mmCIF file of C-alpha atoms and ligand atoms in Angstrom:
data_model
loop_
_atom_site.group_PDB
_atom_site.id
_atom_site.type_symbol
_atom_site.label_atom_id
_atom_site.label_comp_id
_atom_site.label_asym_id
_atom_site.label_seq_id
_atom_site.Cartn_x
_atom_site.Cartn_y
_atom_site.Cartn_z
ATOM 1 C CA MET U 670 21.216 10.492 -25.475
ATOM 2 C CA ILE U 671 19.645 8.144 -27.710
ATOM 3 C CA LYS U 672 18.113 7.596 -30.461
ATOM 4 C CA PRO U 673 14.461 7.940 -31.174
ATOM 5 C CA LYS U 674 12.906 5.375 -33.125
ATOM 6 C CA THR U 675 10.813 6.631 -36.123
ATOM 7 C CA GLU U 676 6.851 6.397 -36.778
ATOM 8 C CA GLU U 677 7.019 3.625 -38.747
ATOM 9 C CA GLU U 678 9.037 1.932 -36.527
ATOM 10 C CA ILE U 679 6.677 2.704 -33.728
ATOM 11 C CA GLU U 680 4.244 1.176 -35.115
ATOM 12 C CA LEU U 681 5.634 -2.129 -35.872
ATOM 13 C CA LEU U 682 6.434 -2.152 -32.625
ATOM 14 C CA ARG U 683 2.778 -1.414 -31.278
ATOM 15 C CA GLU U 684 2.099 -4.143 -33.930
ATOM 16 C CA ASN U 685 4.300 -6.227 -31.878
ATOM 17 C CA ALA U 686 2.926 -5.232 -28.516
ATOM 18 C CA ILE U 687 -0.311 -5.905 -29.447
ATOM 19 C CA ILE U 688 0.438 -9.926 -29.753
ATOM 20 C CA VAL U 689 2.697 -10.390 -26.778
ATOM 21 C CA SER U 690 -0.112 -8.516 -24.991
ATOM 22 C CA LYS U 691 -2.536 -10.927 -26.042
ATOM 23 C CA THR U 692 -0.776 -14.052 -25.501
ATOM 24 C CA LEU U 693 -0.615 -12.615 -22.178
ATOM 25 C CA ALA U 694 -3.416 -13.027 -21.659
ATOM 26 C CA GLU U 695 -4.117 -16.464 -23.601
ATOM 27 C CA VAL U 696 -1.446 -17.734 -20.914
ATOM 28 C CA GLY U 697 -3.740 -16.390 -17.686
ATOM 29 C CA LYS U 698 -6.437 -18.060 -19.360
ATOM 30 C CA ALA U 699 -4.740 -21.120 -19.115
ATOM 31 C CA VAL U 700 -3.726 -20.743 -15.101
ATOM 32 C CA ALA U 701 -5.243 -22.644 -12.447
ATOM 33 C CA PRO U 702 -4.840 -24.901 -10.374
ATOM 34 C CA GLY U 703 -2.991 -28.264 -11.810
ATOM 35 C CA VAL U 704 -2.096 -27.405 -15.234
ATOM 36 C CA THR U 705 2.085 -27.446 -15.674
ATOM 37 C CA THR U 706 3.812 -24.199 -16.540
ATOM 38 C CA LYS U 707 5.264 -25.923 -19.992
ATOM 39 C CA GLU U 708 1.024 -26.380 -20.700
ATOM 40 C CA LEU U 709 0.858 -22.192 -19.973
ATOM 41 C CA ASN U 710 3.835 -22.266 -22.492
ATOM 42 C CA ARG U 711 2.550 -24.564 -25.072
ATOM 43 C CA VAL U 712 -0.949 -22.250 -25.360
ATOM 44 C CA ALA U 713 1.691 -19.032 -25.810
ATOM 45 C CA GLU U 714 3.775 -20.423 -28.653
ATOM 46 C CA THR U 715 0.354 -21.729 -30.047
ATOM 47 C CA PHE U 716 -1.042 -18.463 -30.406
ATOM 48 C CA ILE U 717 1.923 -16.611 -31.309
ATOM 49 C CA ARG U 718 2.456 -18.421 -34.280
ATOM 50 C CA ASP U 719 -1.298 -18.391 -34.940
ATOM 51 C CA ASN U 720 -0.789 -14.916 -35.014
ATOM 52 C CA GLY U 721 2.044 -14.583 -37.415
ATOM 53 C CA ALA U 722 4.541 -14.150 -35.340
ATOM 54 C CA ILE U 723 7.871 -15.999 -33.833
ATOM 55 C CA PRO U 724 8.565 -16.095 -30.113
ATOM 56 C CA SER U 725 11.775 -14.101 -29.522
ATOM 57 C CA PHE U 726 12.673 -15.830 -25.845
ATOM 58 C CA LEU U 727 13.107 -19.666 -27.767
ATOM 59 C CA GLY U 728 17.110 -20.356 -28.600
ATOM 60 C CA PHE U 729 17.556 -16.782 -27.183
ATOM 61 C CA GLU U 730 20.662 -17.117 -25.852
ATOM 62 C CA GLY U 731 20.040 -21.052 -25.595
ATOM 63 C CA PHE U 732 16.855 -20.114 -23.069
ATOM 64 C CA PRO U 733 14.548 -23.610 -23.791
ATOM 65 C CA ALA U 734 11.385 -22.262 -24.699
ATOM 66 C CA ALA U 735 8.852 -19.770 -25.445
ATOM 67 C CA ILE U 736 7.976 -18.260 -22.021
ATOM 68 C CA CYS U 737 9.211 -17.748 -19.389
ATOM 69 C CA ALA U 738 7.889 -19.348 -16.376
ATOM 70 C CA SER U 739 8.702 -18.088 -13.192
ATOM 71 C CA VAL U 740 6.421 -19.701 -10.143
ATOM 72 C CA ASN U 741 6.682 -17.984 -6.416
ATOM 73 C CA ASP U 742 10.182 -17.271 -5.519
ATOM 74 C CA THR U 743 11.876 -17.257 -9.355
ATOM 75 C CA VAL U 744 11.768 -13.620 -9.823
ATOM 76 C CA VAL U 745 12.549 -14.126 -13.501
ATOM 77 C CA HIS U 746 13.786 -16.442 -16.703
ATOM 78 C CA GLY U 747 11.925 -19.846 -15.261
ATOM 79 C CA PHE U 748 12.063 -22.704 -17.344
ATOM 80 C CA PRO U 749 8.625 -24.288 -17.953
ATOM 81 C CA SER U 750 8.332 -27.117 -17.039
ATOM 82 C CA ASP U 751 6.308 -29.745 -15.180
ATOM 83 C CA TYR U 752 5.582 -28.484 -12.213
ATOM 84 C CA VAL U 753 1.602 -28.094 -11.540
ATOM 85 C CA LEU U 754 0.581 -25.263 -10.238
ATOM 86 C CA LYS U 755 -1.461 -25.278 -7.439
ATOM 87 C CA GLU U 756 -3.428 -22.598 -5.039
ATOM 88 C CA GLY U 757 -1.649 -20.344 -3.473
ATOM 89 C CA ASP U 758 0.791 -20.103 -6.353
ATOM 90 C CA ILE U 759 1.996 -16.717 -8.543
ATOM 91 C CA VAL U 760 3.194 -17.565 -11.432
ATOM 92 C CA THR U 761 4.982 -15.027 -13.958
ATOM 93 C CA ALA U 762 4.663 -15.061 -17.703
ATOM 94 C CA ASP U 763 7.572 -13.036 -19.735
ATOM 95 C CA ILE U 764 6.144 -13.247 -23.625
ATOM 96 C CA GLY U 765 8.564 -12.197 -25.962
ATOM 97 C CA THR U 766 8.056 -11.615 -30.096
ATOM 98 C CA LEU U 767 9.443 -11.286 -32.965
ATOM 99 C CA TYR U 768 6.808 -9.876 -35.986
ATOM 100 C CA LYS U 769 7.986 -8.228 -39.029
ATOM 101 C CA GLY U 770 11.354 -7.693 -37.679
ATOM 102 C CA TYR U 771 10.440 -6.106 -34.453
ATOM 103 C CA ASN U 772 10.399 -6.672 -31.140
ATOM 104 C CA GLY U 773 7.505 -7.454 -28.290
ATOM 105 C CA ASP U 774 8.463 -8.007 -24.442
ATOM 106 C CA SER U 775 6.046 -7.758 -21.586
ATOM 107 C CA ALA U 776 5.454 -9.563 -18.568
ATOM 108 C CA TYR U 777 2.786 -10.288 -16.199
ATOM 109 C CA THR U 778 2.690 -12.352 -12.416
ATOM 110 C CA PHE U 779 -1.089 -14.326 -11.975
ATOM 111 C CA PRO U 780 -2.006 -15.324 -8.433
ATOM 112 C CA VAL U 781 -3.335 -18.919 -9.220
ATOM 113 C CA GLY U 782 -6.417 -19.142 -7.221
ATOM 114 C CA GLU U 783 -6.355 -17.287 -4.202
ATOM 115 C CA VAL U 784 -2.909 -15.896 -2.703
ATOM 116 C CA ASP U 785 -2.625 -15.037 0.952
ATOM 117 C CA ALA U 786 -3.160 -10.722 1.870
ATOM 118 C CA LYS U 787 0.525 -10.553 1.585
ATOM 119 C CA THR U 788 1.514 -12.012 -1.611
ATOM 120 C CA ARG U 789 -2.170 -10.516 -3.414
ATOM 121 C CA LYS U 790 -0.459 -6.712 -2.303
ATOM 122 C CA LEU U 791 2.940 -7.695 -3.655
ATOM 123 C CA LEU U 792 1.085 -8.214 -6.592
ATOM 124 C CA ASP U 793 -0.981 -5.027 -6.167
ATOM 125 C CA VAL U 794 2.299 -2.644 -5.586
ATOM 126 C CA THR U 795 4.301 -4.243 -7.792
ATOM 127 C CA LYS U 796 1.916 -3.631 -11.124
ATOM 128 C CA ALA U 797 1.372 0.349 -9.939
ATOM 129 C CA SER U 798 5.043 0.654 -9.679
ATOM 130 C CA LEU U 799 5.265 -0.423 -13.011
ATOM 131 C CA TYR U 800 2.075 2.754 -13.890
ATOM 132 C CA LYS U 801 4.846 5.185 -11.668
ATOM 133 C CA GLY U 802 7.982 3.899 -13.475
ATOM 134 C CA ILE U 803 5.812 4.789 -16.833
ATOM 135 C CA GLU U 804 4.529 8.168 -15.393
ATOM 136 C CA ALA U 805 7.918 9.292 -15.062
ATOM 137 C CA ALA U 806 8.633 8.142 -18.793
ATOM 138 C CA VAL U 807 7.955 11.319 -20.218
ATOM 139 C CA ALA U 808 10.479 13.817 -22.848
ATOM 140 C CA GLY U 809 13.138 15.530 -20.688
ATOM 141 C CA ALA U 810 13.283 12.887 -17.972
ATOM 142 C CA ARG U 811 16.403 10.689 -17.260
ATOM 143 C CA THR U 812 16.434 6.972 -17.014
ATOM 144 C CA GLY U 813 16.716 7.518 -13.049
ATOM 145 C CA ASP U 814 13.659 9.596 -12.334
ATOM 146 C CA ILE U 815 11.437 6.099 -13.539
ATOM 147 C CA GLY U 816 13.778 4.276 -11.253
ATOM 148 C CA TYR U 817 13.331 6.535 -8.227
ATOM 149 C CA ALA U 818 9.272 6.165 -9.009
ATOM 150 C CA VAL U 819 9.881 2.316 -8.604
ATOM 151 C CA GLN U 820 11.926 2.235 -6.271
ATOM 152 C CA SER U 821 10.570 4.387 -3.847
ATOM 153 C CA TYR U 822 6.838 3.541 -3.984
ATOM 154 C CA VAL U 823 7.991 -0.090 -3.678
ATOM 155 C CA GLU U 824 9.866 0.303 -1.058
ATOM 156 C CA SER U 825 7.264 2.492 0.991
ATOM 157 C CA PHE U 826 5.042 -0.828 1.450
ATOM 158 C CA GLY U 827 7.805 -2.668 2.342
ATOM 159 C CA PHE U 828 9.171 -4.452 -0.198
ATOM 160 C CA SER U 829 12.832 -4.270 -2.098
ATOM 161 C CA VAL U 830 13.522 -4.251 -5.975
ATOM 162 C CA VAL U 831 15.784 -6.375 -7.379
ATOM 163 C CA ARG U 832 19.213 -4.613 -8.404
ATOM 164 C CA GLU U 833 20.559 -7.696 -10.921
ATOM 165 C CA LEU U 834 17.966 -6.946 -13.456
ATOM 166 C CA GLU U 835 16.286 -3.959 -15.476
ATOM 167 C CA GLY U 836 14.746 -2.592 -17.932
ATOM 168 C CA HIS U 837 15.781 -1.935 -21.336
ATOM 169 C CA GLY U 838 15.301 -0.227 -24.688
ATOM 170 C CA ILE U 839 13.478 -1.905 -27.724
ATOM 171 C CA GLY U 840 13.336 -2.008 -31.272
ATOM 172 C CA ARG U 841 15.146 -4.992 -34.061
ATOM 173 C CA GLU U 842 17.002 -6.137 -31.415
ATOM 174 C CA MET U 843 15.361 -7.234 -27.696
ATOM 175 C CA HIS U 844 17.183 -5.724 -25.786
ATOM 176 C CA GLU U 845 18.604 -2.330 -26.803
ATOM 177 C CA GLN U 846 19.722 1.179 -24.793
ATOM 178 C CA PRO U 847 18.787 2.288 -22.105
ATOM 179 C CA GLY U 848 19.085 0.352 -19.671
ATOM 180 C CA VAL U 849 16.503 1.420 -17.461
ATOM 181 C CA PRO U 850 16.882 0.176 -14.135
ATOM 182 C CA ASN U 851 13.887 0.077 -11.136
ATOM 183 C CA PHE U 852 15.732 2.202 -8.955
ATOM 184 C CA GLY U 853 18.009 5.052 -8.848
ATOM 185 C CA ARG U 854 18.086 8.769 -8.168
ATOM 186 C CA PRO U 855 15.862 11.546 -10.173
ATOM 187 C CA GLY U 856 17.632 13.756 -12.485
ATOM 188 C CA ARG U 857 20.665 10.624 -13.013
ATOM 189 C CA GLY U 858 20.997 8.250 -15.772
ATOM 190 C CA THR U 859 20.118 9.137 -19.687
ATOM 191 C CA HIS U 860 18.345 11.147 -21.320
ATOM 192 C CA LEU U 861 14.783 10.813 -22.720
ATOM 193 C CA VAL U 862 13.933 12.503 -25.688
ATOM 194 C CA ASP U 863 10.177 11.771 -27.601
ATOM 195 C CA GLY U 864 10.231 8.676 -29.697
ATOM 196 C CA VAL U 865 12.286 6.327 -27.553
ATOM 197 C CA VAL U 866 11.025 3.137 -26.390
ATOM 198 C CA ILE U 867 11.086 1.219 -23.731
ATOM 199 C CA CYS U 868 10.351 -1.635 -21.952
ATOM 200 C CA ILE U 869 9.380 -0.574 -17.514
ATOM 201 C CA GLU U 870 10.001 -3.686 -15.766
ATOM 202 C CA PRO U 871 9.295 -3.603 -12.010
ATOM 203 C CA MET U 872 10.886 -6.942 -10.435
ATOM 204 C CA VAL U 873 10.075 -6.756 -7.127
ATOM 205 C CA ASN U 874 10.480 -9.124 -4.214
ATOM 206 C CA ALA U 875 8.379 -9.066 -0.733
ATOM 207 C CA GLY U 876 11.501 -10.231 1.260
ATOM 208 C CA SER U 877 14.810 -8.972 0.804
ATOM 209 C CA ARG U 878 15.871 -8.192 -2.595
ATOM 210 C CA ALA U 879 18.893 -10.510 -2.558
ATOM 211 C CA VAL U 880 19.100 -12.741 -5.338
ATOM 212 C CA TYR U 881 20.908 -15.696 -6.534
ATOM 213 C CA LEU U 882 21.048 -17.562 -10.317
ATOM 214 C CA ALA U 883 19.782 -21.178 -9.678
ATOM 215 C CA ARG U 884 22.134 -24.177 -10.698
ATOM 216 C CA ASN U 885 20.120 -24.265 -14.479
ATOM 217 C CA GLY U 886 22.537 -20.301 -14.893
ATOM 218 C CA TRP U 887 18.995 -18.939 -15.884
ATOM 219 C CA ALA U 888 16.035 -19.263 -12.927
ATOM 220 C CA VAL U 889 16.779 -15.854 -10.343
ATOM 221 C CA ARG U 890 15.273 -16.381 -7.263
ATOM 222 C CA THR U 891 15.172 -14.742 -3.872
ATOM 223 C CA SER U 892 17.707 -15.316 -1.763
ATOM 224 C CA ASP U 893 15.456 -15.998 1.580
ATOM 225 C CA HIS U 894 12.530 -17.599 -0.737
ATOM 226 C CA SER U 895 10.345 -15.002 -0.434
ATOM 227 C CA ASN U 896 8.005 -14.349 -3.490
ATOM 228 C CA ALA U 897 8.734 -12.128 -6.311
ATOM 229 C CA ALA U 898 6.306 -9.993 -8.657
ATOM 230 C CA HIS U 899 7.117 -8.579 -12.268
ATOM 231 C CA TYR U 900 5.685 -6.604 -14.266
ATOM 232 C CA GLU U 901 6.408 -5.084 -17.579
ATOM 233 C CA LEU U 902 4.463 -3.313 -20.824
ATOM 234 C CA THR U 903 6.534 -1.430 -23.775
ATOM 235 C CA VAL U 904 6.145 2.527 -23.843
ATOM 236 C CA VAL U 905 6.864 5.773 -26.344
ATOM 237 C CA VAL U 906 8.395 8.369 -24.176
ATOM 238 C CA ARG U 907 6.333 11.465 -25.271
ATOM 239 C CA LYS U 908 6.157 14.747 -24.043
ATOM 240 C CA GLY U 909 3.844 15.585 -20.857
ATOM 241 C CA ARG U 910 3.236 11.578 -21.082
ATOM 242 C CA ALA U 911 4.336 8.145 -22.221
ATOM 243 C CA GLU U 912 2.202 6.350 -24.473
ATOM 244 C CA GLN U 913 1.482 2.732 -23.552
ATOM 245 C CA LEU U 914 2.133 -0.136 -26.672
ATOM 246 C CA SER U 915 1.248 -3.448 -24.362
ATOM 247 C CA THR U 916 -1.264 -3.490 -22.273
ATOM 248 C CA PHE U 917 -3.001 -5.833 -19.533
ATOM 249 C CA ASP U 918 -6.207 -4.537 -20.932
ATOM 250 C CA PHE U 919 -7.046 -7.842 -22.953
ATOM 251 C CA ILE U 920 -6.523 -9.904 -18.806
ATOM 252 C CA GLU U 921 -7.874 -7.452 -16.675
ATOM 253 C CA LYS U 922 -11.108 -6.902 -19.118
ATOM 254 C CA ASP U 923 -11.472 -10.767 -19.427
ATOM 255 C CA PRO U 924 -14.195 -11.957 -16.464
ATOM 256 C CA THR U 925 -12.399 -15.216 -16.751
ATOM 257 C CA ILE U 926 -8.896 -14.278 -16.068
ATOM 258 C CA ASN U 927 -7.893 -14.373 -12.454
ATOM 259 C CA PHE U 928 -5.590 -11.619 -11.891
HETATM 260 MG MG1 MG V 1002 9.570 -9.768 -20.568
HETATM 261 MG MG1 MG V 1003 11.985 -7.226 -20.612
#
């Protein structure tokens, strides 16, 4: 059983979640063919600091940047670099903040210009699987219910779920208990009670679920080099329906952002 957060803690987590959500939208505004992933990092870091927060990924276990920028077959933990985005790419921005002693953490995969039909489907299915997971994150459920909801949805489209990485609790630490796998069996795993705050973050491959760690020791890439998508939101487990702390509304209600 995981200890729930107090309502005061949840409000601080909400403040972080809003900053992260807005930062993702700032990154989304900058995504375009011809832009480097380093530039996305610069945009995000500037916005986070301008809002009085700290980019929590920078220096985390030695991570060298404010955001993870993972292109195409990189699932997660890509380093922002001089790579120039081109039409048809996808890029995941995964962003964390530290503000008033608490953490924020959310991610979104953006298309760069027009992407092919299979990639478009990968983005749509991965994001929808996140909402399936959120629907399952209710008081009385267990983490396996979330994992099952994500996995069964994703696999029904012929895509595959990465199993080596998972969602997590969040609070004063970026990664707290419980682990929230994106696969599993209903009725198994950690019990969820009202007030537990978790990040749900499906990582989905267009091809096989196999991944490998790149030589830099960070980037996780698909073994078959198929594209991978990753969406993450922070939610509070509640009775009946989870409460979202972070949101994609700043992205999806902005007509200038390609999503
Ligand atoms: Mg994240
Ligand atoms: Mg996370």
